Tab-separated table of C-alpha atoms in Angstrom:
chain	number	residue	atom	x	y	z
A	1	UNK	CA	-1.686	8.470	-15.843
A	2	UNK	CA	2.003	8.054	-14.550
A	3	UNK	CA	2.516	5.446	-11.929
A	4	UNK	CA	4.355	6.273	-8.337
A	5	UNK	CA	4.106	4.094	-5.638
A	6	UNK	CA	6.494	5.724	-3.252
A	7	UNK	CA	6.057	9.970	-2.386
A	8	UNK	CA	8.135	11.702	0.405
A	9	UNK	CA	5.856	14.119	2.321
A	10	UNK	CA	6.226	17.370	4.187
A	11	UNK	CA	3.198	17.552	6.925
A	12	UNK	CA	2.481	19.666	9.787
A	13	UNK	CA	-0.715	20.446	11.933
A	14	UNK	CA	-2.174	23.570	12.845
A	15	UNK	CA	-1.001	25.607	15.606
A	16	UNK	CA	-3.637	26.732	18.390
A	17	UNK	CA	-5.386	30.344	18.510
A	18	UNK	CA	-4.342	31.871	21.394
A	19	UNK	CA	-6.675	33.038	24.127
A	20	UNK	CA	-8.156	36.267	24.635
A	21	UNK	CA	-7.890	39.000	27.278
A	22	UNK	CA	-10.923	41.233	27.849
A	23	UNK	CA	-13.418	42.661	30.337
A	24	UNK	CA	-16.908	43.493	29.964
A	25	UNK	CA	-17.681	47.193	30.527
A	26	UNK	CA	-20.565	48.087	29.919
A	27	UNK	CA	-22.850	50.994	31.410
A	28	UNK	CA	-26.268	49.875	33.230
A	29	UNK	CA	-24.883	46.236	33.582
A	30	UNK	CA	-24.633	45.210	36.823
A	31	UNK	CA	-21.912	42.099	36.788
A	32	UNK	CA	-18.592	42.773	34.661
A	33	UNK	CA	-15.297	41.207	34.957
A	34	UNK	CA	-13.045	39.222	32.575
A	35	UNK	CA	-14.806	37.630	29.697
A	36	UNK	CA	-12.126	36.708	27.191
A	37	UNK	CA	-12.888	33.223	25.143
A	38	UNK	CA	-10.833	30.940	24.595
A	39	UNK	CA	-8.695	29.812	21.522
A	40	UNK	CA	-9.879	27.261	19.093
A	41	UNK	CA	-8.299	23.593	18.221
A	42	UNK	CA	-5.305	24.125	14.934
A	43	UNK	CA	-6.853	21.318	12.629
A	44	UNK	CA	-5.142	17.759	12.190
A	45	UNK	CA	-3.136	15.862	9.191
A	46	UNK	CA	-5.116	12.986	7.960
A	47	UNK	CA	-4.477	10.093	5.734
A	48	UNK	CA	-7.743	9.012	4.468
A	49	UNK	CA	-7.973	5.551	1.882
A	50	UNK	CA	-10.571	6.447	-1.119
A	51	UNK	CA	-11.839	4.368	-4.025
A	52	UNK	CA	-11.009	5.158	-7.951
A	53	UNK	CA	-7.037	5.705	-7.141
A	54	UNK	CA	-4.280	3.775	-7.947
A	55	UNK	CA	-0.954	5.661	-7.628
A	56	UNK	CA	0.462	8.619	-5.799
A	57	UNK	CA	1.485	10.776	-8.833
A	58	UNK	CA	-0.672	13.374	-6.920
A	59	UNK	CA	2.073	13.612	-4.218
A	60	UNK	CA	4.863	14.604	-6.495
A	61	UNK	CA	3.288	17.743	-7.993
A	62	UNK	CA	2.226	18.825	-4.149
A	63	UNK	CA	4.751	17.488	-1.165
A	64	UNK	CA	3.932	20.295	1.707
A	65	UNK	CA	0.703	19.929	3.354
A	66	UNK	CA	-0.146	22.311	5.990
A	67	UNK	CA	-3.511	22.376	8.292
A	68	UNK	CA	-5.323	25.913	9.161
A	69	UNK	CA	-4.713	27.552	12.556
A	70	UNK	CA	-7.405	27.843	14.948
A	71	UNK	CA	-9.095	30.856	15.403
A	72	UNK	CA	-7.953	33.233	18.266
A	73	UNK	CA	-10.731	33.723	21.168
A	74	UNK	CA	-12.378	36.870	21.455
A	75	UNK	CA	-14.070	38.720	23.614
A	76	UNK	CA	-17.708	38.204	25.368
A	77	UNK	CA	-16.700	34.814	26.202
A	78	UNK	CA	-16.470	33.781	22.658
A	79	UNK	CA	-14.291	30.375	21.568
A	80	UNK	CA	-12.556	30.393	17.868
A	81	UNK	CA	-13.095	28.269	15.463
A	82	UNK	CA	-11.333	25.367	15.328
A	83	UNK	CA	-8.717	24.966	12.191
A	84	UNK	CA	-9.847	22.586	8.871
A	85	UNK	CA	-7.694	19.712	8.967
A	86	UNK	CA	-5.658	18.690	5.635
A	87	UNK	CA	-6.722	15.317	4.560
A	88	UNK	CA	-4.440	13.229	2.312
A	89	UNK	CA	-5.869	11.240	-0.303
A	90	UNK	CA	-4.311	7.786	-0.846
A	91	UNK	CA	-5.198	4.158	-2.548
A	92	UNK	CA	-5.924	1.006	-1.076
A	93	UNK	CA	-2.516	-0.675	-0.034
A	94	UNK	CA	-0.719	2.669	1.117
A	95	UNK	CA	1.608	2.118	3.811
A	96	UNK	CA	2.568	4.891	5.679
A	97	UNK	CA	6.663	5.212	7.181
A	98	UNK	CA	8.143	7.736	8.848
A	99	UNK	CA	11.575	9.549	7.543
A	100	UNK	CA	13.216	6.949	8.742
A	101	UNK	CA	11.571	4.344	5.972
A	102	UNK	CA	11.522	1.831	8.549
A	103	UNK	CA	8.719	2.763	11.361
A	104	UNK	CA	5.321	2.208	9.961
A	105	UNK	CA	2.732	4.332	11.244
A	106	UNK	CA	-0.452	2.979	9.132
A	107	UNK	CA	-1.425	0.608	6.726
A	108	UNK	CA	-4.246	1.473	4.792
A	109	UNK	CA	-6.404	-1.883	3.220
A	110	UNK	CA	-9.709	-1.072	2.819
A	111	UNK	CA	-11.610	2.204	1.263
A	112	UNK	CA	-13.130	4.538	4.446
A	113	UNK	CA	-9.822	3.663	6.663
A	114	UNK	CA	-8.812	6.999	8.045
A	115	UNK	CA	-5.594	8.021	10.865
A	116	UNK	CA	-4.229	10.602	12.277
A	117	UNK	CA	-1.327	11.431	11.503
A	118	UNK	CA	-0.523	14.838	13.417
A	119	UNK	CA	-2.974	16.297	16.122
A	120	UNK	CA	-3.548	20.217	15.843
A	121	UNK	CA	-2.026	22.231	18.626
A	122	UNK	CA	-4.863	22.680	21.645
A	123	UNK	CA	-6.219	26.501	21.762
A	124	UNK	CA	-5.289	29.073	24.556
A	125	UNK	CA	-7.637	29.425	27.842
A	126	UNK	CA	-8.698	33.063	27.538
A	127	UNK	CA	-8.314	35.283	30.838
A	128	UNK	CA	-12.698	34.463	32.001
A	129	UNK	CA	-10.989	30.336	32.557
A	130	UNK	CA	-8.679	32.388	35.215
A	131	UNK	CA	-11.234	33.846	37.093
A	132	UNK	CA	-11.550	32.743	40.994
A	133	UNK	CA	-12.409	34.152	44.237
A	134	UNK	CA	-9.331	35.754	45.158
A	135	UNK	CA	-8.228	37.128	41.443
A	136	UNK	CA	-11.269	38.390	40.115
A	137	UNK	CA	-10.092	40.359	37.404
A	138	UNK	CA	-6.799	37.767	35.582
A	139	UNK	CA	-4.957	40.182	32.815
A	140	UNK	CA	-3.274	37.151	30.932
A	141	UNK	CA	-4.153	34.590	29.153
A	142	UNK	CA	-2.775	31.609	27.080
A	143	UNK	CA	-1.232	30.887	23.554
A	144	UNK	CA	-2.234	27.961	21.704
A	145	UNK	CA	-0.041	25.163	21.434
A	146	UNK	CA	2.147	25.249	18.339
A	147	UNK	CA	1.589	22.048	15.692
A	148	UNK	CA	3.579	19.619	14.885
A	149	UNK	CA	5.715	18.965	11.736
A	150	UNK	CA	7.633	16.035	9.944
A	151	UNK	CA	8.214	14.183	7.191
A	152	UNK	CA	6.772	11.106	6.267
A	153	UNK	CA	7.099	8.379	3.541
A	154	UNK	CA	3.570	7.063	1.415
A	155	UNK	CA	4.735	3.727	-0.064
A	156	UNK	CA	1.647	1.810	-2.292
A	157	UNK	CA	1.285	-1.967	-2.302
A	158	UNK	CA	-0.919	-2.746	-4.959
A	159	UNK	CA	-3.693	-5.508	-3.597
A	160	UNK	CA	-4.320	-8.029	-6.174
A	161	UNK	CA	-5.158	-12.140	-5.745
A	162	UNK	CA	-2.191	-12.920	-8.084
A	163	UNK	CA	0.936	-11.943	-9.247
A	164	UNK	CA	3.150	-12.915	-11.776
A	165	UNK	CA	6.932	-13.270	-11.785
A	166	UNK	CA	9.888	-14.163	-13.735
A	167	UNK	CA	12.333	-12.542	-15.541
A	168	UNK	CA	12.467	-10.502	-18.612
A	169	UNK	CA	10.428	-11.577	-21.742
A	170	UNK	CA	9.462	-14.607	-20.213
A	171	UNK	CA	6.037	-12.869	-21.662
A	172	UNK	CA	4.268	-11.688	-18.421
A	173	UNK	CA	2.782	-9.271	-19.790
A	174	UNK	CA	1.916	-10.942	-22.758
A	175	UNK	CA	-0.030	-13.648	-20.301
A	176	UNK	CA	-1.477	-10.842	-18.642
A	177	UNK	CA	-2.895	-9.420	-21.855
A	178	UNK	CA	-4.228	-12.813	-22.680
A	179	UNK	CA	-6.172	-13.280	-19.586
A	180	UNK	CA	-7.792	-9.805	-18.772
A	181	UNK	CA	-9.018	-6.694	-20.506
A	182	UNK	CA	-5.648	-5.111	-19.637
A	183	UNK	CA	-3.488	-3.732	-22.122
A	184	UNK	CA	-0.097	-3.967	-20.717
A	185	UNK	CA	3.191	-2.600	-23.178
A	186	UNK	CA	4.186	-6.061	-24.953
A	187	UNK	CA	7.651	-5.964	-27.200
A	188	UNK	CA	10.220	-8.313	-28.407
A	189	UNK	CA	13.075	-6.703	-25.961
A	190	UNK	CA	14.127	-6.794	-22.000
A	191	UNK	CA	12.349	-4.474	-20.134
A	192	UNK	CA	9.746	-3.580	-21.635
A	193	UNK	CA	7.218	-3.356	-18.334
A	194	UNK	CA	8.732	-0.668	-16.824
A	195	UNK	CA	5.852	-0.520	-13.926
A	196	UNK	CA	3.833	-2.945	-12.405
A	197	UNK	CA	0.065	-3.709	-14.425
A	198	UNK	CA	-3.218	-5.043	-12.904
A	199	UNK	CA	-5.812	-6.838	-14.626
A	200	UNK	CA	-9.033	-8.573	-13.641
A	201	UNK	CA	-9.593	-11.979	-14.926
A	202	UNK	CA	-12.818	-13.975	-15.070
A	203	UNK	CA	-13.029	-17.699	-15.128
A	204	UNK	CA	-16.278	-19.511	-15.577
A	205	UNK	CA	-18.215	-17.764	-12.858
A	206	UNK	CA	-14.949	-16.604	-10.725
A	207	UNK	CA	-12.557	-13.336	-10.881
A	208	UNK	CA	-9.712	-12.222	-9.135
A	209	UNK	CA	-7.111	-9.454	-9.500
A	210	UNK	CA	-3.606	-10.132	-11.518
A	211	UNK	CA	-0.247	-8.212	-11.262
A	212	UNK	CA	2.316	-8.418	-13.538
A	213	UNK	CA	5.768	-6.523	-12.307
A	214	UNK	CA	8.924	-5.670	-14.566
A	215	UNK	CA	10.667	-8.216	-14.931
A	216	UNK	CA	13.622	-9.864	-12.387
A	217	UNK	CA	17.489	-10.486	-12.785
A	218	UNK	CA	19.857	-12.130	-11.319
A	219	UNK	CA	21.683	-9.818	-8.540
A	220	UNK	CA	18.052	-7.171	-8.507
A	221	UNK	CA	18.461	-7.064	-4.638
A	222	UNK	CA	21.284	-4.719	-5.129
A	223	UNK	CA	19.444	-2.886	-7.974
A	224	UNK	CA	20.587	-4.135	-10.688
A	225	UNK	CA	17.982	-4.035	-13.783
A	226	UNK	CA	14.924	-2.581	-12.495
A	227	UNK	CA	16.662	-4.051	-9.274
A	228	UNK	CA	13.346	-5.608	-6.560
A	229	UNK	CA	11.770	-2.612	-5.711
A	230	UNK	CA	8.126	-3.305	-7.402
A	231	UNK	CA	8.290	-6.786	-5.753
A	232	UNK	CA	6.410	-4.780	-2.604
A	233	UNK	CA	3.572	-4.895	-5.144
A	234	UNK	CA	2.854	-9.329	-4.435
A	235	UNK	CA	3.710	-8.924	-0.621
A	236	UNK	CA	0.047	-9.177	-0.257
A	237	UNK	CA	-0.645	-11.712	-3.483
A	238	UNK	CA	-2.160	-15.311	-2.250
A	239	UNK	CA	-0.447	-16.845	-4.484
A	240	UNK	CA	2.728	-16.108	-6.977
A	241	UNK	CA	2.987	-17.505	-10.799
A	242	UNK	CA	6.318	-18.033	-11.548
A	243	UNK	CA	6.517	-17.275	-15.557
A	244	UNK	CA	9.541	-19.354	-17.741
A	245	UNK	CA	10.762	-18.686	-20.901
A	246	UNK	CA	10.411	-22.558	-22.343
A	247	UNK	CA	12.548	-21.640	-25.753
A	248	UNK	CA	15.721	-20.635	-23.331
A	249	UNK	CA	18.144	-23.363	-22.559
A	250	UNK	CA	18.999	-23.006	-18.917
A	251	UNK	CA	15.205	-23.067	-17.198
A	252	UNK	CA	16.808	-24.944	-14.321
A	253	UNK	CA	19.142	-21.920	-13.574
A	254	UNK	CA	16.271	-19.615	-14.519
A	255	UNK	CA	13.995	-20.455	-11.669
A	256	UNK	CA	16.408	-20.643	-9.622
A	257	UNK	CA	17.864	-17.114	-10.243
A	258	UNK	CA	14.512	-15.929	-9.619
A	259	UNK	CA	13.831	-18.043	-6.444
A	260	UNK	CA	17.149	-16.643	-4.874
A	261	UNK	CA	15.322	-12.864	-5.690
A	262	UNK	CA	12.400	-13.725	-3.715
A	263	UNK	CA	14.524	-14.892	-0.768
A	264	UNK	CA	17.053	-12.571	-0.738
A	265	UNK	CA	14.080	-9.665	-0.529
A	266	UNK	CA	11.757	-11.414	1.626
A	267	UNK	CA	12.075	-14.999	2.821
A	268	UNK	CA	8.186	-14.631	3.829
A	269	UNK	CA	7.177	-13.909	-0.557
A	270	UNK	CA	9.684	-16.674	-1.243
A	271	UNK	CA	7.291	-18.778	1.321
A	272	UNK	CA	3.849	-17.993	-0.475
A	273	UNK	CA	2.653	-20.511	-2.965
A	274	UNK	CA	4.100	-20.958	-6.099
A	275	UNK	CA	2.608	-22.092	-9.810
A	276	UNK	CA	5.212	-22.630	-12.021
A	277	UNK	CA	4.462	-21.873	-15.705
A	278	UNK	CA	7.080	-22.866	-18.591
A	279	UNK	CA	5.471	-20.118	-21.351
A	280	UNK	CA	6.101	-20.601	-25.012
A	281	UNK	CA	5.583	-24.355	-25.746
A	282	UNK	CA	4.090	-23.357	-29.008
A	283	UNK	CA	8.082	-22.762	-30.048
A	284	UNK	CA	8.873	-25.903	-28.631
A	285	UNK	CA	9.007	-30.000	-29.795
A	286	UNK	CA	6.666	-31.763	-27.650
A	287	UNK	CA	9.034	-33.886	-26.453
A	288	UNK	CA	11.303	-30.886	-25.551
A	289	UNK	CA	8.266	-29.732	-23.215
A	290	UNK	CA	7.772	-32.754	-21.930
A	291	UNK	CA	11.401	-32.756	-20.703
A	292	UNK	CA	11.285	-29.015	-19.346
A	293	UNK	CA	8.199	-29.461	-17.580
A	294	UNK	CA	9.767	-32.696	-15.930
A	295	UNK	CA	12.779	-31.078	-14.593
A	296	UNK	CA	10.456	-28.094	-13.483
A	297	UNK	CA	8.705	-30.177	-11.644
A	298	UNK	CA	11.681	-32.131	-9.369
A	299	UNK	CA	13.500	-28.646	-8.573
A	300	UNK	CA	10.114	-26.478	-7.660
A	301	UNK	CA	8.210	-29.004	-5.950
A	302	UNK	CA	5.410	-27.206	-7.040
A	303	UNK	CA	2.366	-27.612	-9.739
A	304	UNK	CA	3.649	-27.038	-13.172
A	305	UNK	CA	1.910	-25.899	-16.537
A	306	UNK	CA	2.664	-25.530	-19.528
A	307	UNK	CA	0.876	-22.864	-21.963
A	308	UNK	CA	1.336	-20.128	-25.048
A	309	UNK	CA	0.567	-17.106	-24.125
A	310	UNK	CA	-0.090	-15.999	-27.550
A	311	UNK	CA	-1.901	-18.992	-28.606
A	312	UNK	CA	-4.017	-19.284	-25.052
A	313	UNK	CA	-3.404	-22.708	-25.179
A	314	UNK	CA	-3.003	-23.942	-21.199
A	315	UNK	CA	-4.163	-21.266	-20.015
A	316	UNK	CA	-7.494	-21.962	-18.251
A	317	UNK	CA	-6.042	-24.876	-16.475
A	318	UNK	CA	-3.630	-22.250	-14.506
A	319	UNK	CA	-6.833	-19.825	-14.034
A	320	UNK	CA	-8.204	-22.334	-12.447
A	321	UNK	CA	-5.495	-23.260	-10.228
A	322	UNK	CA	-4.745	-19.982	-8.991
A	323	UNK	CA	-8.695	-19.639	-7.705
A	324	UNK	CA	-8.026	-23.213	-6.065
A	325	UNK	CA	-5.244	-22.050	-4.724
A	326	UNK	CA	-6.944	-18.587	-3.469
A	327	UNK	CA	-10.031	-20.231	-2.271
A	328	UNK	CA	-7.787	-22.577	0.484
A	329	UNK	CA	-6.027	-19.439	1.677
A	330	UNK	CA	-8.867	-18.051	2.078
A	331	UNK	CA	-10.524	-21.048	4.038
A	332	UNK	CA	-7.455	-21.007	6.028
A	333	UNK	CA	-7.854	-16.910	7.193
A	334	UNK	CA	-11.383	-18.185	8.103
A	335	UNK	CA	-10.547	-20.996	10.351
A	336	UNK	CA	-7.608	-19.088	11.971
A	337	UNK	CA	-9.891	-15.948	12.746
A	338	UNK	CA	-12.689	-18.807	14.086
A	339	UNK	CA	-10.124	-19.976	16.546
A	340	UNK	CA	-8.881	-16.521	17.559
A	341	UNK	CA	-12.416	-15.529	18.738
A	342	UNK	CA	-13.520	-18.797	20.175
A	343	UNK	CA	-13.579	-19.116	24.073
A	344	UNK	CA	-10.496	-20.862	25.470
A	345	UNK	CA	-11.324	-23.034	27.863
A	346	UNK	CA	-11.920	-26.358	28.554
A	347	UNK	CA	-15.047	-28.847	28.941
């Protein structure tokens, strides 16, 4: 399956039957008069989350999505159906913009989560809602309301615990590979994850959700490489794992290339916590390591590890870290949403 996380989409809602005019005539029964029904409801647009997708490929074979019109009214006081409403199908961590690209309208998190997008047009009143004392026999009635159209933009956000940075064949994807059941593209030149990868990794008793994203370079906030486009896919990480190439000379300028990224796209991703990982120390002297996983440590601030991806070696001790590191942000949500509910006042 092809991965798309952004679709540009054509909606509009049903227009409104219109109302009917008509009269009951009828030999041998004693009360006539107008009995036309009324119009029924055009049917909405809806964006509705499901379980078992994970991209919006669906949304570039089909980009026009229209919902039925209701049913006109008819006579002996009869209402029309209302119109079936379109309902679009989208992952867990769909945003939804308007044409703009700017306005969000939804965010949809968790499986069931359903909005409205458009309403359907309200039906006609057919000539018997007319009816009074003094005009007992109304000859008009009312259209439906016409629906509403627009375009909108579906952008995905994958959710994952996890995700792992750095820039090309610093072996993300080899680490990745390592530590799930994934089986990402892994080759010896730039590039070669071309769309972001998620894998589930378990730990002793413990799993959580990795995502590796093609790789970053200096000056991707103005699109060049792959440029930071996929970095949307961590917004919602807990934590970030900053990947290094340890056989490269400059790491120092390396991490900080790929710092400035972060910042430059989002100075709230550049604020989420960091694990810094220098990869390849199985092509390294171990005093050479020793040395890059000093300086590491005085420019990031942050923990530091050093593993081979290819070997394993190191490994679990970052696992391990990350679910420290998810399990505190997680406390954390739980005390702040403790506070929010508790009473405010005082003793």
């Amino acid at each position: 399956m092809k991965f798309l996380d952004q679709a540009k989409v054509y909606i509009r809602s049903g227009d409104g039957g219109g109302g009917s005019v008509s009269f009951l005539r009828e030999k041998f029964v004693e009360f006539g008069g107008p009995n036309g029904g009324n119009g029924g409801r055009g049917g909405d647009v809806v964006a509705e989350c499901v379980d078992g997708l994970n991209t919006l490929i669906d949304y570039r074979y089909q980009q026009h999505f229209r919902a039925s019109t209701g049913t006109h009214g008819m006579g002996k006081n009869r209402t029309g159906a209302n119109g079936a409403d379109v309902v679009l199908r989208v992952p867990v961590g769909t945003q939804i913009f308007e044409e703009d690209r700017e306005t969000l309208i939804a965010d949809l998190t968790e499986v069931g989560q359903r909005v409205v997008l458009l309403s359907g047009g309200n039906g006609g009143f057919g000539n018997a809602h007319f009816k009074t004392s003094s005009n007992q026999a109304p000859r008009h009635a009312n259209p439906g309301q016409p629906g509403i159209e627009k375009a909108i933009w579906l952008r995905l956000k994958l959710i994952a615990d996890a995700g792992l940075v750095g820039q090309p064949n610093a072996g993300k994807s080899t680490f990745l590979a390592a530590v799930s059941a994934a089986k990402p593209k892994i080759a010896d030149y730039p590039f070669t994850t071309l769309h972001p990868n998620l894998g589930v990794v378990k730990i002793g008793e413990r799993d959580f959700v990795l995502a590796d994203i093609p790789g970053l370079i200096e000056g991707a906030h103005e699109g060049i490489g792959i440029g930071d486009r996929f970095l949307g896919h961590i917004e919602r990480c807990n934590v970030l794992v900053h990947l290094i190439d340890g056989t490269q000379e400059d790491i120092k300028g390396a991490y900080k290339a790929i710092r400035n990224e972060l910042f430059l796209y989002d100075e709230l991703l550049a604020e989420k916590p960091e694990l810094v990982v220098l990869n390849k120390i199985d092509a390294l002297p171990e005093d050479e390591v020793k040395e890059k996983l000093k300086t590491l440590k005085r420019i990031s601030k942050a923990p530091v590890f050093g593993v081979s991806a290819a070997t394993h070696q190191g490994l679990d001790a970052v696992l391990y870290a990350i679910i420290d590191v998810i399990d505190r942000n997680k406390a954390e949500r739980e005390e702040e949403a403790r506070r929010a509910i508790q009473p405010n006042w005082a003793p």
